[in-house]
Tab-separated table of C-alpha atoms in Angstrom:
chain	number	residue	atom	x	y	z
A	1	UNK	CA	-1.975	-10.171	93.251
A	2	UNK	CA	-4.115	-7.509	91.672
A	3	UNK	CA	-3.075	-8.733	88.263
A	4	UNK	CA	-3.872	-12.356	88.751
A	5	UNK	CA	-5.814	-13.993	86.011
A	6	UNK	CA	-9.511	-13.728	86.575
A	7	UNK	CA	-9.075	-10.915	89.073
A	8	UNK	CA	-11.061	-7.768	88.811
A	9	UNK	CA	-8.045	-5.786	87.792
A	10	UNK	CA	-6.580	-8.306	85.423
A	11	UNK	CA	-5.224	-6.814	82.212
A	12	UNK	CA	-7.677	-7.020	79.335
A	13	UNK	CA	-6.470	-8.972	76.309
A	14	UNK	CA	-5.369	-7.006	73.227
A	15	UNK	CA	-8.457	-6.567	70.979
A	16	UNK	CA	-6.690	-4.753	68.108
A	17	UNK	CA	-6.480	-7.946	65.956
A	18	UNK	CA	-9.716	-9.911	66.093
A	19	UNK	CA	-9.537	-13.624	65.733
A	20	UNK	CA	-9.913	-15.021	62.268
A	21	UNK	CA	-13.286	-16.687	61.932
A	22	UNK	CA	-13.713	-20.177	60.673
A	23	UNK	CA	-12.573	-20.317	57.032
A	24	UNK	CA	-15.736	-22.197	56.145
A	25	UNK	CA	-17.787	-19.178	57.215
A	26	UNK	CA	-15.911	-16.755	54.998
A	27	UNK	CA	-17.338	-15.732	51.664
A	28	UNK	CA	-15.988	-13.590	48.896
A	29	UNK	CA	-17.157	-9.999	49.075
A	30	UNK	CA	-18.947	-8.977	45.942
A	31	UNK	CA	-16.850	-6.826	43.613
A	32	UNK	CA	-18.915	-3.891	42.396
A	33	UNK	CA	-16.927	-3.800	39.145
A	34	UNK	CA	-17.102	-7.562	38.511
A	35	UNK	CA	-20.081	-7.241	36.218
A	36	UNK	CA	-18.305	-4.661	34.088
A	37	UNK	CA	-15.151	-6.693	33.602
A	38	UNK	CA	-14.866	-9.231	30.831
A	39	UNK	CA	-12.182	-11.135	29.048
A	40	UNK	CA	-13.438	-9.745	25.747
A	41	UNK	CA	-11.396	-6.811	24.410
A	42	UNK	CA	-12.807	-3.350	24.831
A	43	UNK	CA	-13.563	-1.847	21.408
A	44	UNK	CA	-12.696	1.552	22.810
A	45	UNK	CA	-9.145	0.409	23.413
A	46	UNK	CA	-8.282	1.164	19.774
A	47	UNK	CA	-4.642	0.492	19.094
A	48	UNK	CA	-4.083	-1.226	22.434
A	49	UNK	CA	-6.053	-4.361	21.566
A	50	UNK	CA	-2.957	-6.376	20.654
A	51	UNK	CA	0.089	-4.262	20.068
A	52	UNK	CA	2.173	-7.236	18.939
A	53	UNK	CA	0.014	-8.231	15.989
A	54	UNK	CA	-0.614	-5.913	13.001
A	55	UNK	CA	-4.055	-5.450	11.554
A	56	UNK	CA	-4.993	-7.868	8.754
A	57	UNK	CA	-5.558	-6.586	5.238
A	58	UNK	CA	-9.224	-6.528	4.184
A	59	UNK	CA	-10.594	-7.609	0.787
A	60	UNK	CA	-7.329	-9.134	-0.422
A	61	UNK	CA	-9.063	-11.457	-2.895
A	62	UNK	CA	-10.998	-8.629	-4.531
A	63	UNK	CA	-7.834	-6.520	-4.710
A	64	UNK	CA	-5.927	-9.387	-6.322
A	65	UNK	CA	-8.650	-9.874	-8.942
A	66	UNK	CA	-8.736	-6.163	-9.779
A	67	UNK	CA	-4.944	-5.934	-10.051
A	68	UNK	CA	-4.772	-9.061	-12.214
A	69	UNK	CA	-7.511	-7.694	-14.443
A	70	UNK	CA	-5.605	-4.445	-14.845
A	71	UNK	CA	-2.462	-6.363	-15.814
A	72	UNK	CA	-4.426	-8.324	-18.392
A	73	UNK	CA	-5.843	-5.069	-19.786
A	74	UNK	CA	-2.356	-3.560	-20.082
A	75	UNK	CA	-1.027	-6.665	-21.822
A	76	UNK	CA	-3.941	-6.671	-24.258
A	77	UNK	CA	-3.692	-2.944	-25.078
A	78	UNK	CA	0.061	-3.232	-25.608
A	79	UNK	CA	-0.407	-6.204	-27.925
A	80	UNK	CA	-3.037	-4.329	-29.917
A	81	UNK	CA	-0.799	-1.273	-30.252
A	82	UNK	CA	2.193	-3.311	-31.381
A	83	UNK	CA	0.117	-5.432	-33.783
A	84	UNK	CA	-1.307	-2.308	-35.403
A	85	UNK	CA	2.168	-1.018	-36.230
A	86	UNK	CA	2.894	-1.152	-39.945
A	87	UNK	CA	6.662	-1.290	-39.629
A	88	UNK	CA	9.179	-2.869	-37.299
A	89	UNK	CA	10.592	0.520	-36.372
A	90	UNK	CA	7.179	1.712	-35.175
A	91	UNK	CA	6.656	-1.541	-33.233
A	92	UNK	CA	9.920	-1.006	-31.350
A	93	UNK	CA	8.947	2.553	-30.418
A	94	UNK	CA	5.482	1.508	-29.276
A	95	UNK	CA	6.940	-1.353	-27.228
A	96	UNK	CA	9.280	1.047	-25.461
A	97	UNK	CA	6.446	3.482	-24.784
A	98	UNK	CA	4.161	0.731	-23.454
A	99	UNK	CA	6.768	-0.980	-21.263
A	100	UNK	CA	6.295	1.240	-18.149
A	101	UNK	CA	2.556	0.559	-18.052
A	102	UNK	CA	3.035	-3.203	-18.282
A	103	UNK	CA	5.798	-3.290	-15.662
A	104	UNK	CA	3.916	-1.160	-13.143
A	105	UNK	CA	0.791	-3.309	-13.621
A	106	UNK	CA	2.815	-6.510	-13.100
A	107	UNK	CA	4.414	-5.069	-9.975
A	108	UNK	CA	1.046	-4.200	-8.424
A	109	UNK	CA	-0.522	-7.518	-9.502
A	110	UNK	CA	2.355	-9.486	-7.984
A	111	UNK	CA	1.982	-7.583	-4.708
A	112	UNK	CA	-1.804	-7.980	-4.599
A	113	UNK	CA	-1.826	-11.698	-5.438
A	114	UNK	CA	1.068	-12.329	-3.060
A	115	UNK	CA	-0.829	-10.556	-0.293
A	116	UNK	CA	-3.991	-12.572	-0.983
A	117	UNK	CA	-1.982	-15.796	-0.767
A	118	UNK	CA	0.083	-14.786	2.261
A	119	UNK	CA	-2.632	-13.332	4.510
A	120	UNK	CA	-4.289	-16.708	5.288
A	121	UNK	CA	-0.868	-18.046	6.248
A	122	UNK	CA	-0.261	-15.011	8.458
A	123	UNK	CA	-3.537	-15.635	10.304
A	124	UNK	CA	-2.619	-19.260	11.031
A	125	UNK	CA	1.031	-19.006	11.947
A	126	UNK	CA	3.677	-16.547	13.110
A	127	UNK	CA	6.324	-18.014	10.802
A	128	UNK	CA	7.541	-15.056	8.764
A	129	UNK	CA	9.623	-17.212	6.428
A	130	UNK	CA	6.630	-19.321	5.405
A	131	UNK	CA	4.493	-16.249	4.739
A	132	UNK	CA	7.256	-14.675	2.657
A	133	UNK	CA	7.765	-17.890	0.668
A	134	UNK	CA	4.050	-18.153	-0.128
A	135	UNK	CA	3.863	-14.488	-1.163
A	136	UNK	CA	6.909	-14.619	-3.409
A	137	UNK	CA	5.661	-17.888	-4.926
A	138	UNK	CA	2.352	-16.229	-5.798
A	139	UNK	CA	4.206	-13.289	-7.349
A	140	UNK	CA	6.351	-15.707	-9.349
A	141	UNK	CA	3.205	-17.394	-10.638
A	142	UNK	CA	1.786	-14.040	-11.767
A	143	UNK	CA	5.025	-13.133	-13.516
A	144	UNK	CA	5.348	-16.478	-15.272
A	145	UNK	CA	1.732	-16.463	-16.486
A	146	UNK	CA	2.123	-12.905	-17.792
A	147	UNK	CA	5.385	-13.807	-19.549
A	148	UNK	CA	3.757	-16.887	-21.078
A	149	UNK	CA	0.848	-14.795	-22.354
A	150	UNK	CA	3.300	-12.344	-23.927
A	151	UNK	CA	5.290	-15.122	-25.625
A	152	UNK	CA	2.145	-16.763	-26.999
A	153	UNK	CA	0.367	-13.649	-28.241
A	154	UNK	CA	3.113	-11.155	-29.148
A	155	UNK	CA	5.417	-11.357	-32.138
A	156	UNK	CA	8.411	-13.544	-31.363
A	157	UNK	CA	11.299	-11.065	-31.524
A	158	UNK	CA	13.783	-9.388	-29.189
A	159	UNK	CA	11.230	-6.859	-27.960
A	160	UNK	CA	8.829	-9.641	-26.983
A	161	UNK	CA	11.496	-11.457	-24.967
A	162	UNK	CA	12.482	-8.235	-23.229
A	163	UNK	CA	8.907	-7.387	-22.263
A	164	UNK	CA	8.231	-10.952	-21.111
A	165	UNK	CA	11.360	-11.234	-18.976
A	166	UNK	CA	10.967	-7.811	-17.394
A	167	UNK	CA	7.296	-8.460	-16.651
A	168	UNK	CA	8.126	-11.763	-14.950
A	169	UNK	CA	10.761	-10.043	-12.819
A	170	UNK	CA	8.298	-7.325	-11.816
A	171	UNK	CA	5.763	-9.949	-10.705
A	172	UNK	CA	8.345	-11.670	-8.509
A	173	UNK	CA	9.449	-8.381	-6.949
A	174	UNK	CA	5.834	-7.480	-6.239
A	175	UNK	CA	5.318	-10.827	-4.533
A	176	UNK	CA	8.407	-10.250	-2.411
A	177	UNK	CA	7.012	-6.900	-1.271
A	178	UNK	CA	3.790	-8.657	-0.248
A	179	UNK	CA	5.767	-10.784	2.203
A	180	UNK	CA	6.135	-7.819	4.570
A	181	UNK	CA	4.793	-8.339	8.098
A	182	UNK	CA	2.156	-5.595	8.000
A	183	UNK	CA	-0.364	-6.834	5.463
A	184	UNK	CA	-2.670	-3.834	5.872
A	185	UNK	CA	0.080	-1.459	4.719
A	186	UNK	CA	0.892	-3.666	1.722
A	187	UNK	CA	-2.793	-3.789	0.817
A	188	UNK	CA	-3.083	-0.016	1.134
A	189	UNK	CA	-0.057	0.501	-1.117
A	190	UNK	CA	-1.380	-1.949	-3.724
A	191	UNK	CA	-4.872	-0.435	-3.695
A	192	UNK	CA	-3.563	3.138	-3.888
A	193	UNK	CA	-1.082	2.261	-6.640
A	194	UNK	CA	-3.791	0.521	-8.665
A	195	UNK	CA	-6.069	3.530	-8.333
A	196	UNK	CA	-3.218	5.819	-9.371
A	197	UNK	CA	-2.459	3.769	-12.496
A	198	UNK	CA	-6.117	3.774	-13.515
A	199	UNK	CA	-6.275	7.533	-12.992
A	200	UNK	CA	-3.190	8.161	-15.140
A	201	UNK	CA	-4.744	6.264	-18.050
A	202	UNK	CA	-8.078	8.043	-17.610
A	203	UNK	CA	-6.308	11.418	-17.377
A	204	UNK	CA	-4.982	11.027	-20.912
A	205	UNK	CA	-8.469	11.909	-22.189
A	206	UNK	CA	-8.140	15.407	-20.727
A	207	UNK	CA	-4.641	16.158	-21.988
A	208	UNK	CA	-5.651	18.021	-25.141
A	209	UNK	CA	-8.172	20.331	-23.388
A	210	UNK	CA	-5.608	21.022	-20.671
A	211	UNK	CA	-2.952	21.849	-23.248
A	212	UNK	CA	-5.247	24.524	-24.653
A	213	UNK	CA	-6.117	25.702	-21.145
A	214	UNK	CA	-2.458	26.164	-20.252
A	215	UNK	CA	-1.752	28.275	-23.333
A	216	UNK	CA	-0.322	25.835	-25.873
A	217	UNK	CA	0.149	27.674	-29.168
A	218	UNK	CA	2.160	27.461	-32.333
A	219	UNK	CA	5.521	28.223	-30.720
A	220	UNK	CA	7.772	25.508	-29.320
A	221	UNK	CA	8.156	27.316	-26.011
A	222	UNK	CA	4.397	27.517	-25.440
A	223	UNK	CA	4.078	23.772	-26.094
A	224	UNK	CA	6.881	23.000	-23.629
A	225	UNK	CA	5.352	25.220	-20.933
A	226	UNK	CA	1.895	23.725	-21.451
A	227	UNK	CA	3.272	20.184	-21.305
A	228	UNK	CA	5.052	21.015	-18.055
A	229	UNK	CA	1.873	22.324	-16.435
A	230	UNK	CA	-0.146	19.341	-17.650
A	231	UNK	CA	2.432	16.979	-16.182
A	232	UNK	CA	2.425	18.810	-12.842
A	233	UNK	CA	-1.361	18.759	-12.704
A	234	UNK	CA	-1.432	15.039	-13.416
A	235	UNK	CA	1.214	14.311	-10.763
A	236	UNK	CA	-0.520	16.455	-8.142
A	237	UNK	CA	-3.910	14.832	-8.705
A	238	UNK	CA	-2.354	11.360	-8.789
A	239	UNK	CA	-0.651	12.028	-5.452
A	240	UNK	CA	-3.898	13.241	-3.890
A	241	UNK	CA	-5.714	10.140	-5.127
A	242	UNK	CA	-2.921	7.860	-3.884
A	243	UNK	CA	-2.959	9.411	-0.419
A	244	UNK	CA	-6.746	9.355	-0.179
A	245	UNK	CA	-6.965	5.701	-1.226
A	246	UNK	CA	-4.204	4.683	1.181
A	247	UNK	CA	-5.927	6.526	4.036
A	248	UNK	CA	-9.295	4.968	3.183
A	249	UNK	CA	-7.902	1.432	3.018
A	250	UNK	CA	-6.025	1.738	6.309
A	251	UNK	CA	-9.075	3.299	7.930
A	252	UNK	CA	-11.061	0.263	6.793
A	253	UNK	CA	-8.403	-2.063	8.226
A	254	UNK	CA	-8.419	-0.119	11.503
A	255	UNK	CA	-12.186	-0.373	11.894
A	256	UNK	CA	-12.104	-4.098	11.229
A	257	UNK	CA	-9.297	-4.578	13.748
A	258	UNK	CA	-11.252	-2.705	16.433
A	259	UNK	CA	-14.428	-4.625	15.632
A	260	UNK	CA	-12.761	-8.039	15.667
A	261	UNK	CA	-10.607	-7.207	18.683
A	262	UNK	CA	-7.721	-9.361	17.531
A	263	UNK	CA	-5.050	-6.947	16.330
A	264	UNK	CA	-3.774	-3.433	16.686
A	265	UNK	CA	-5.038	-0.752	14.326
A	266	UNK	CA	-2.490	1.002	12.090
A	267	UNK	CA	-0.684	3.982	13.615
A	268	UNK	CA	0.517	7.122	11.867
A	269	UNK	CA	3.796	5.681	10.436
A	270	UNK	CA	1.684	3.127	8.566
A	271	UNK	CA	-0.263	5.969	6.922
A	272	UNK	CA	2.994	7.688	5.977
A	273	UNK	CA	4.389	4.551	4.315
A	274	UNK	CA	1.092	3.677	2.628
A	275	UNK	CA	0.672	7.180	1.212
A	276	UNK	CA	4.232	7.229	-0.111
A	277	UNK	CA	3.994	3.628	-1.354
A	278	UNK	CA	2.532	4.292	-4.838
A	279	UNK	CA	5.304	6.784	-5.571
A	280	UNK	CA	7.888	4.292	-4.344
A	281	UNK	CA	6.397	1.622	-6.613
A	282	UNK	CA	6.633	4.016	-9.560
A	283	UNK	CA	10.295	4.642	-8.763
A	284	UNK	CA	10.849	0.900	-8.447
A	285	UNK	CA	9.168	0.474	-11.835
A	286	UNK	CA	11.671	2.885	-13.336
A	287	UNK	CA	14.559	0.933	-11.800
A	288	UNK	CA	13.217	-2.331	-13.252
A	289	UNK	CA	12.798	-0.703	-16.673
A	290	UNK	CA	16.307	0.712	-16.701
A	291	UNK	CA	17.818	-2.634	-15.704
A	292	UNK	CA	15.639	-5.310	-17.313
A	293	UNK	CA	14.332	-3.231	-20.220
A	294	UNK	CA	17.536	-1.394	-21.020
A	295	UNK	CA	18.039	-3.202	-24.321
A	296	UNK	CA	14.562	-2.224	-25.558
A	297	UNK	CA	14.952	1.410	-24.452
A	298	UNK	CA	18.372	1.642	-26.129
A	299	UNK	CA	17.002	0.064	-29.302
A	300	UNK	CA	14.164	2.585	-29.439
A	301	UNK	CA	16.527	5.490	-28.726
A	302	UNK	CA	18.861	4.405	-31.525
A	303	UNK	CA	16.137	4.735	-34.167
A	304	UNK	CA	16.618	8.470	-34.569
A	305	UNK	CA	17.723	11.555	-32.742
A	306	UNK	CA	14.099	12.463	-32.042
A	307	UNK	CA	13.472	9.021	-30.516
A	308	UNK	CA	16.547	9.381	-28.309
A	309	UNK	CA	15.324	12.747	-27.029
A	310	UNK	CA	11.841	11.336	-26.496
A	311	UNK	CA	13.065	8.359	-24.472
A	312	UNK	CA	15.264	10.580	-22.291
A	313	UNK	CA	12.458	13.060	-21.772
A	314	UNK	CA	9.939	10.343	-20.925
A	315	UNK	CA	12.303	8.739	-18.412
A	316	UNK	CA	12.869	12.065	-16.668
A	317	UNK	CA	9.147	12.788	-16.669
A	318	UNK	CA	8.363	9.405	-15.103
A	319	UNK	CA	10.870	9.980	-12.301
A	320	UNK	CA	9.497	13.459	-11.608
A	321	UNK	CA	5.957	12.104	-11.573
A	322	UNK	CA	6.921	9.337	-9.129
A	323	UNK	CA	8.546	11.841	-6.760
A	324	UNK	CA	5.473	14.071	-6.840
A	325	UNK	CA	3.186	11.127	-6.145
A	326	UNK	CA	5.449	9.972	-3.321
A	327	UNK	CA	5.483	13.256	-1.400
A	328	UNK	CA	1.932	14.395	-2.142
A	329	UNK	CA	0.552	10.939	-1.354
A	330	UNK	CA	2.434	10.691	1.947
A	331	UNK	CA	1.382	14.179	2.999
A	332	UNK	CA	-2.255	13.568	2.055
A	333	UNK	CA	-2.460	10.292	3.985
A	334	UNK	CA	-0.799	11.659	7.131
A	335	UNK	CA	-2.842	14.871	7.170
A	336	UNK	CA	-6.052	12.886	6.630
A	337	UNK	CA	-5.150	10.604	9.526
A	338	UNK	CA	-4.271	13.580	11.721
A	339	UNK	CA	-7.674	15.117	11.153
A	340	UNK	CA	-9.312	12.012	12.610
A	341	UNK	CA	-7.507	12.390	15.920
A	342	UNK	CA	-9.394	14.125	18.688
A	343	UNK	CA	-7.992	17.237	20.344
A	344	UNK	CA	-6.127	16.452	23.599
A	345	UNK	CA	-8.077	17.209	26.747
A	346	UNK	CA	-6.982	20.263	28.705
A	347	UNK	CA	-5.093	19.494	31.896
A	348	UNK	CA	-7.129	20.004	35.020
A	349	UNK	CA	-6.013	22.853	37.229
């Protein structure tokens, strides 16, 4: 009886779970962090903006124009050197000497023009095959135009056909390289390789003073030692320039990616590949020369014993130079990138 409902000793109802008020009376509690959140990417996020999409390559049109201009300059200088030869034997030797410069310029121009043509496609679609087809088509166009210019302006002989065919092949290969997924790395390699080629030509002005500086005298041994030191100096400086240009280009691409908030900035493997890229292109140039230009090299080497020694020595020197540029460039780019990283914070006790 004491526990009857309404009695003085009736058990009180459980108050631990209050009744839910009318849903119409409920309102969302203000979120103190709501004003700080936004759908826009945080520029401080760095590489985490969009990890699935690589950073786009900046200034591809300007790079393509510069690389094409350099190819045109190499074709013109080679034509002038061959035209100035007074004998066919001299023309063959000069053609063999000039072939590496033309092939390397065509390789870089094909990559730069292919990148400029493929980047707009990459921004509009994720179809890798279409981007690769556009890039290789642009490289083919560069190679064909260069080969046509050689056929129209050079003397029509076996050396002309060899230079034209090898140049066209180099342009196509460069375009194929531009079809890679990471356009920023391709742009960095093309820019660094172009800067390296320009430096090598400009360095030729300082060869004679450096020969004297490194003790070149009347003896054959002193000339060989001086030539070795000049070659090492050139390779070391070319590698430093290649690495610095690759680091600068990728740094530019990284800043643009962070600013635009649409892609991930390059990470350290990209700097490693970009720094080593010019050296790899120089090695690829040597492969193209030894396959496509073999007939011209053999013809020049057959002129005399001195020409045979010169062609062998030049081929070895080009390979050594490419290896130096590869390793020094990669090391310079990676170390430069590492210096931009902040020191890790000490763990709290």
